[in-house]
Tab-separated table of C-alpha atoms and ligand atoms in Angstrom:
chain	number	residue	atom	x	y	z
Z	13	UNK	CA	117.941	198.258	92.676
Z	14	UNK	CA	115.875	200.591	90.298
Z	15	UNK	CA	112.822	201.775	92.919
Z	16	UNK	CA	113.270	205.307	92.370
Z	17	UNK	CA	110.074	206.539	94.124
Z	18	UNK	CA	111.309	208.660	97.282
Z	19	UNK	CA	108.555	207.973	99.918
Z	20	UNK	CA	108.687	203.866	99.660
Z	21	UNK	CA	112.513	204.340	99.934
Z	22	UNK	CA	112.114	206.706	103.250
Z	23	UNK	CA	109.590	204.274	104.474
Z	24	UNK	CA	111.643	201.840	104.234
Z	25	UNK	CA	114.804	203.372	105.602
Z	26	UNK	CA	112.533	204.777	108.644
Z	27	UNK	CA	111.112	201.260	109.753
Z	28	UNK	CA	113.298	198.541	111.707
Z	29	UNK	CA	112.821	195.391	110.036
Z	30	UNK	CA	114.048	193.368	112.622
Z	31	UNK	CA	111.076	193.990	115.152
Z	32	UNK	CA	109.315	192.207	112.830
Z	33	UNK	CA	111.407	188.690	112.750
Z	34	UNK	CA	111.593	186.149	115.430
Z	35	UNK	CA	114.961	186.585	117.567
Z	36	UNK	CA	116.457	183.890	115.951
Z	37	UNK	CA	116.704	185.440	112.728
Z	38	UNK	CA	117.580	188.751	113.887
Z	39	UNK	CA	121.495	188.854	112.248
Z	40	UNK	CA	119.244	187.943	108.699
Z	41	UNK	CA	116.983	190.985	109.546
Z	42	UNK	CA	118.509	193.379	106.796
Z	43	UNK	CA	119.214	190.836	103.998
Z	44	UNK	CA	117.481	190.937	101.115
Z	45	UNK	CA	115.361	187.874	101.696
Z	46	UNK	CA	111.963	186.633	103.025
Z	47	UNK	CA	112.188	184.819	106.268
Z	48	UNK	CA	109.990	182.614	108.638
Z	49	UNK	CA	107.421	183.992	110.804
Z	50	UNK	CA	105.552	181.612	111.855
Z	51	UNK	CA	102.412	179.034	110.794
Z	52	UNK	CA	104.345	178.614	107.531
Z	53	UNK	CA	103.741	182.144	106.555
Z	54	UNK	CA	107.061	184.413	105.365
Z	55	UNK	CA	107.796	187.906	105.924
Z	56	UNK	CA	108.050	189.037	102.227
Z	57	UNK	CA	111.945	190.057	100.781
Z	58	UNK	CA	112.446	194.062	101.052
Z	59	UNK	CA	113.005	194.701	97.852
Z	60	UNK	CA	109.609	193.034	96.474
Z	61	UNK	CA	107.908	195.497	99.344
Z	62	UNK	CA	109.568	198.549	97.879
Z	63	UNK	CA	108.839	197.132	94.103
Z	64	UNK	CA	104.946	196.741	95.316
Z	65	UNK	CA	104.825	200.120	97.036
Z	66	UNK	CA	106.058	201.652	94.327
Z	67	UNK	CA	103.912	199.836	91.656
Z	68	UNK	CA	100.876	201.274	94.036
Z	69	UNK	CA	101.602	204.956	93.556
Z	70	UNK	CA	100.516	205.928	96.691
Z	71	UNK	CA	99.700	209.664	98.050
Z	72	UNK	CA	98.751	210.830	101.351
Z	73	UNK	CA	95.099	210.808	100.012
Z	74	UNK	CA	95.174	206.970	99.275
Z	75	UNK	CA	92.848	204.831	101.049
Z	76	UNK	CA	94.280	201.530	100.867
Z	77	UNK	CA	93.027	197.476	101.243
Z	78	UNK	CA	96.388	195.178	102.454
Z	79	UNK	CA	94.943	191.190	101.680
Z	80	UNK	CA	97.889	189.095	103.974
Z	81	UNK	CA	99.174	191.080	107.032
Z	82	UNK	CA	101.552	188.445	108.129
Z	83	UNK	CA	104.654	190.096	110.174
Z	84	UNK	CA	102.971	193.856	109.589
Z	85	UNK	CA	106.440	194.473	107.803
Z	86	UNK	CA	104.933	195.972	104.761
Z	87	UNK	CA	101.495	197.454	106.591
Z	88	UNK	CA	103.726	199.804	108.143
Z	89	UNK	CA	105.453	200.835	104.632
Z	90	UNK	CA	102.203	201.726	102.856
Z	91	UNK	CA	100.547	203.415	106.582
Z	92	UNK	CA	103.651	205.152	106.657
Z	93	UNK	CA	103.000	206.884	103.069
Z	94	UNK	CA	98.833	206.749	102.576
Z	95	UNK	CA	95.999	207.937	104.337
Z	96	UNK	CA	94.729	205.368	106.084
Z	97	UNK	CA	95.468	201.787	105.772
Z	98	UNK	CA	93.034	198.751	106.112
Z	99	UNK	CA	94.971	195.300	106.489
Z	100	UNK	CA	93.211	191.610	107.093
Z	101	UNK	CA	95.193	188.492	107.736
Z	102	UNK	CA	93.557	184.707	108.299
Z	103	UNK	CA	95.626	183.677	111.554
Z	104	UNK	CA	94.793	185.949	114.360
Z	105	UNK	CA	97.928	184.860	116.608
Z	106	UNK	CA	99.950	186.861	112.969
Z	107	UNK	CA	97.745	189.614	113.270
Z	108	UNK	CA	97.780	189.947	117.180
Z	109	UNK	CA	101.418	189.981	116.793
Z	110	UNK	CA	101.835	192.554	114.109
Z	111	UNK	CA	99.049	194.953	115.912
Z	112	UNK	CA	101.414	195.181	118.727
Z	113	UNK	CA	104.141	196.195	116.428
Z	114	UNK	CA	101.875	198.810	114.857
Z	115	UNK	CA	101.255	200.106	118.544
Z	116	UNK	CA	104.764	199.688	119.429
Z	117	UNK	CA	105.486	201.974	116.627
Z	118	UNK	CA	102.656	204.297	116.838
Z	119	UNK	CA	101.217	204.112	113.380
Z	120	UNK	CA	98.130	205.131	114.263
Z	121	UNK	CA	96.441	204.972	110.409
Z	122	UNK	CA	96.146	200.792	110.354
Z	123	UNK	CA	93.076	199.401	111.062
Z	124	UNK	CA	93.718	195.833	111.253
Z	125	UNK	CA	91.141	192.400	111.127
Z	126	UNK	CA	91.376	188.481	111.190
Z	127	UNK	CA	89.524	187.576	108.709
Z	128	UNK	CA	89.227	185.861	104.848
Z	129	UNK	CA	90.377	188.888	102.642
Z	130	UNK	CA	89.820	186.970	99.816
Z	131	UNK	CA	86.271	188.668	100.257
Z	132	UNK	CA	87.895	192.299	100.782
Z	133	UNK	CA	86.251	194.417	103.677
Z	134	UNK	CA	82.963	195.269	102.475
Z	135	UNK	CA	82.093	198.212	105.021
Z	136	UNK	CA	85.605	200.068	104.117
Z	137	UNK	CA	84.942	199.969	100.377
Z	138	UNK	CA	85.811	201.293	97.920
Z	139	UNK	CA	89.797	201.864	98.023
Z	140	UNK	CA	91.678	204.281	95.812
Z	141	UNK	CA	94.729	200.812	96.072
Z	142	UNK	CA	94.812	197.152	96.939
Z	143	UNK	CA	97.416	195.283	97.654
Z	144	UNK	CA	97.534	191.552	98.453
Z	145	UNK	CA	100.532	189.839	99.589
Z	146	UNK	CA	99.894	186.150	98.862
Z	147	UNK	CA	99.896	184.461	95.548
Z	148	UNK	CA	96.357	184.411	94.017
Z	149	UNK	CA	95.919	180.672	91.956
Z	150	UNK	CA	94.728	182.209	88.567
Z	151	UNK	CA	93.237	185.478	88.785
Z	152	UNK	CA	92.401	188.040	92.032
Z	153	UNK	CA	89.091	187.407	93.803
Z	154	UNK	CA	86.426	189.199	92.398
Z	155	UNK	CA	85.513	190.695	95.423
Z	156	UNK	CA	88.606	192.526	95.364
Z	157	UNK	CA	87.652	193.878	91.752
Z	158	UNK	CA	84.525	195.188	92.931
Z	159	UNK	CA	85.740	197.057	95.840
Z	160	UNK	CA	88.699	198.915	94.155
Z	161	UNK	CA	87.441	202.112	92.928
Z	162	UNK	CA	87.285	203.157	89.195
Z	163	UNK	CA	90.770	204.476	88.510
Z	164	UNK	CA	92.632	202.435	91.135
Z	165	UNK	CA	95.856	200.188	91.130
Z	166	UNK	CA	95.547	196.837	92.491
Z	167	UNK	CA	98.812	195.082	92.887
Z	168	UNK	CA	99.047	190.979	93.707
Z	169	UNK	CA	100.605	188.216	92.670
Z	170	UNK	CA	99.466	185.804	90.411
Z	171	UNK	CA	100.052	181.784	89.674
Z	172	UNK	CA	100.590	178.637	91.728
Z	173	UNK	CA	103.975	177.676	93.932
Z	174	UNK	CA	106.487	177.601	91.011
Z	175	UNK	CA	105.340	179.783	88.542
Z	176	UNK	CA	104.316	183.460	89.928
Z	177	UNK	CA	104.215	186.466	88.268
Z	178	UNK	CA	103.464	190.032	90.240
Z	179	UNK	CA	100.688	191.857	88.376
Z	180	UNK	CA	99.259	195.019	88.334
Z	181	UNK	CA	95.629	195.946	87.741
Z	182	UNK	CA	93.758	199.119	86.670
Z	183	UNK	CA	90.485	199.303	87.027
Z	184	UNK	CA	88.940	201.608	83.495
Z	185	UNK	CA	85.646	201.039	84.412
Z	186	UNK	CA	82.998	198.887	86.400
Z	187	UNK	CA	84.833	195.732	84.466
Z	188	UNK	CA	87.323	196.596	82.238
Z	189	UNK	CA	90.972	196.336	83.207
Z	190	UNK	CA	94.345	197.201	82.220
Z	191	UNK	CA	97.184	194.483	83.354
Z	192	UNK	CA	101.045	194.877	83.396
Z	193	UNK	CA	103.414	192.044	84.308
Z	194	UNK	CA	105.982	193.250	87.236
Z	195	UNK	CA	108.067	190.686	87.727
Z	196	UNK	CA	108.186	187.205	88.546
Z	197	UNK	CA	108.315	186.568	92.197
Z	198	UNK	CA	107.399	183.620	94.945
Z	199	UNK	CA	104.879	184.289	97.505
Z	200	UNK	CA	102.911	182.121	99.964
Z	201	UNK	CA	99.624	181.145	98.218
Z	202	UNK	CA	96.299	183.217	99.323
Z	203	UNK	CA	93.950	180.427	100.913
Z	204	UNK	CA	90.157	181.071	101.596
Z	205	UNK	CA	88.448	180.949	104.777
Z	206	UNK	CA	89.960	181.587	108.245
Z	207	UNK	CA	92.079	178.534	110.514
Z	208	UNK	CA	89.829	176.954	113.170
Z	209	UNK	CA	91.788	177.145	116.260
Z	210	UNK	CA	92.336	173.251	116.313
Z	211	UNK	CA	94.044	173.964	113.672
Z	212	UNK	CA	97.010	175.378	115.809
Z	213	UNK	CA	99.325	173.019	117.238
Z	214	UNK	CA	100.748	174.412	120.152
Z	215	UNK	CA	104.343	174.043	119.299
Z	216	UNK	CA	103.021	175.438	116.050
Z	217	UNK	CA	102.575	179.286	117.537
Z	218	UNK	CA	104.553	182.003	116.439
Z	219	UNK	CA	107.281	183.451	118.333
Z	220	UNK	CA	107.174	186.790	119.589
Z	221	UNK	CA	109.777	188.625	118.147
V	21	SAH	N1	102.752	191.437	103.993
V	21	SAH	C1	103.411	190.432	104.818
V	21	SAH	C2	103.716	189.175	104.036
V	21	SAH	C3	102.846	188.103	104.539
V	21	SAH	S1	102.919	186.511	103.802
V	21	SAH	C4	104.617	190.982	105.528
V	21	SAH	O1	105.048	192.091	105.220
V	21	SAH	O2	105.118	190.299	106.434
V	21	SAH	C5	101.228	186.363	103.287
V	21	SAH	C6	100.185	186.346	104.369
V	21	SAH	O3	98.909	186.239	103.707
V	21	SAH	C7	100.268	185.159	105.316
V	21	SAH	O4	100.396	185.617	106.631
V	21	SAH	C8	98.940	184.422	105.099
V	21	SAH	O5	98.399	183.870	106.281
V	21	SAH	C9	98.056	185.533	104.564
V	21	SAH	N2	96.882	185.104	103.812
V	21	SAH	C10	96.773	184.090	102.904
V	21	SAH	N3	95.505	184.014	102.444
V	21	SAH	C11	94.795	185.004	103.067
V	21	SAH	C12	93.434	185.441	103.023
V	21	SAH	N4	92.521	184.851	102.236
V	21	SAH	N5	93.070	186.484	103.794
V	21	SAH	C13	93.960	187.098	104.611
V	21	SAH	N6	95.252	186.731	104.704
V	21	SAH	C14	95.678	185.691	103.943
């Protein structure tokens, strides 16, 4: 489907997808399509994971933000190609779930948090690539910005739920930026601030896949 770059492609081909998607879904696991996981949130559709790997042009020098764990599905794509790999998600019972897979696996490069990544992870800055996997309203955070080091690619998705377009940023200097258009895609939006628990119904939890 045009993503050329060899490393995405053998990440992709190298990680079961299906650990990663409640049973129920399992006989979806390998189409190309996004799929439920839980509290509303979506495991994103493979192709748009090898598209944003790609648009990262990552090395094995690369230390890389993730902004939206979710299933860990794509975590383990860019772990499997860059250095070392920092991810935060906003609901813990995601993120407890996709550390397991990342233990099951033993991708030992992803250190992993529940928190707001809207604010990036200020003791891990800066990173040579961010990536952020739900759809920021008009532009990314400025936190984000800040934290991405002169020279780097951040990738994200940009617009509300009908109209999204997947951008990518360079950063020139301490505040200019190129921008490309990628394509237009649909993600989950990126929400600020963490779920109290209360929040979680239990009927609402995620099941284990
Ligand atoms: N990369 C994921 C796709 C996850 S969907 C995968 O491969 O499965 C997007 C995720 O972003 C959701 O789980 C959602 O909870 C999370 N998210 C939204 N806003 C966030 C924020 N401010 N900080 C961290 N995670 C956020």
């Amino acid at each position: 489907m045009g993503v050329q770059d060899t490393s995405v492609l053998s990440a992709i081909e190298t990680t079961p997808r299906e650990i990663f998607i409640p049973e129920a879904l399992h006989d979806k696991a390998y189409e190309d399509m996004a799929l439920p996981i839980g509290l509303g949130q979506t495991i994103s559709q493979p192709f748009v994971v090898a598209v944003m790997s790609e648009a990262l042009k990552l090395n094995d020098r690369d230390k890389v933000l993730e902004v939206g764990t979710g299933s860990g599905y794509q975590a383990v794509i860019l772990a499997k190609i860059c250095r070392r790999l920092y991810t935060i998600e906003r609901h813990k019972p995601l993120l407890d779930i996709a550390q397991q897979h990342f233990n099951d696996l033993k991708i030992n490069n992803i250190t992993a948090m529940a928190a707001d990544g809207m604010k990036g992870w200020t003791q891990q800055k800066p990173f040579d690539k961010i990536i952020v996997t739900a759809a920021a309203f008009e532009r990314p955070p400025d936190a984000l910005f800040e934290q991405l080091k002169i020279g780097g690619i951040m990738i994200v998705p940009v617009g509300d739920r009908v109209n999204q377009v997947l951008k990518r940023y360079e950063k020139l200097d301490e505040d200019t930026y190129s921008i490309t258009d990628i394509l237009p895609v649909k993600f989950v939006p990126l929400l600020p601030d963490v779920p109290s628990a209360s929040e979680y119904a239990p009927n609402e939890l995620p099941v284990n896949a």
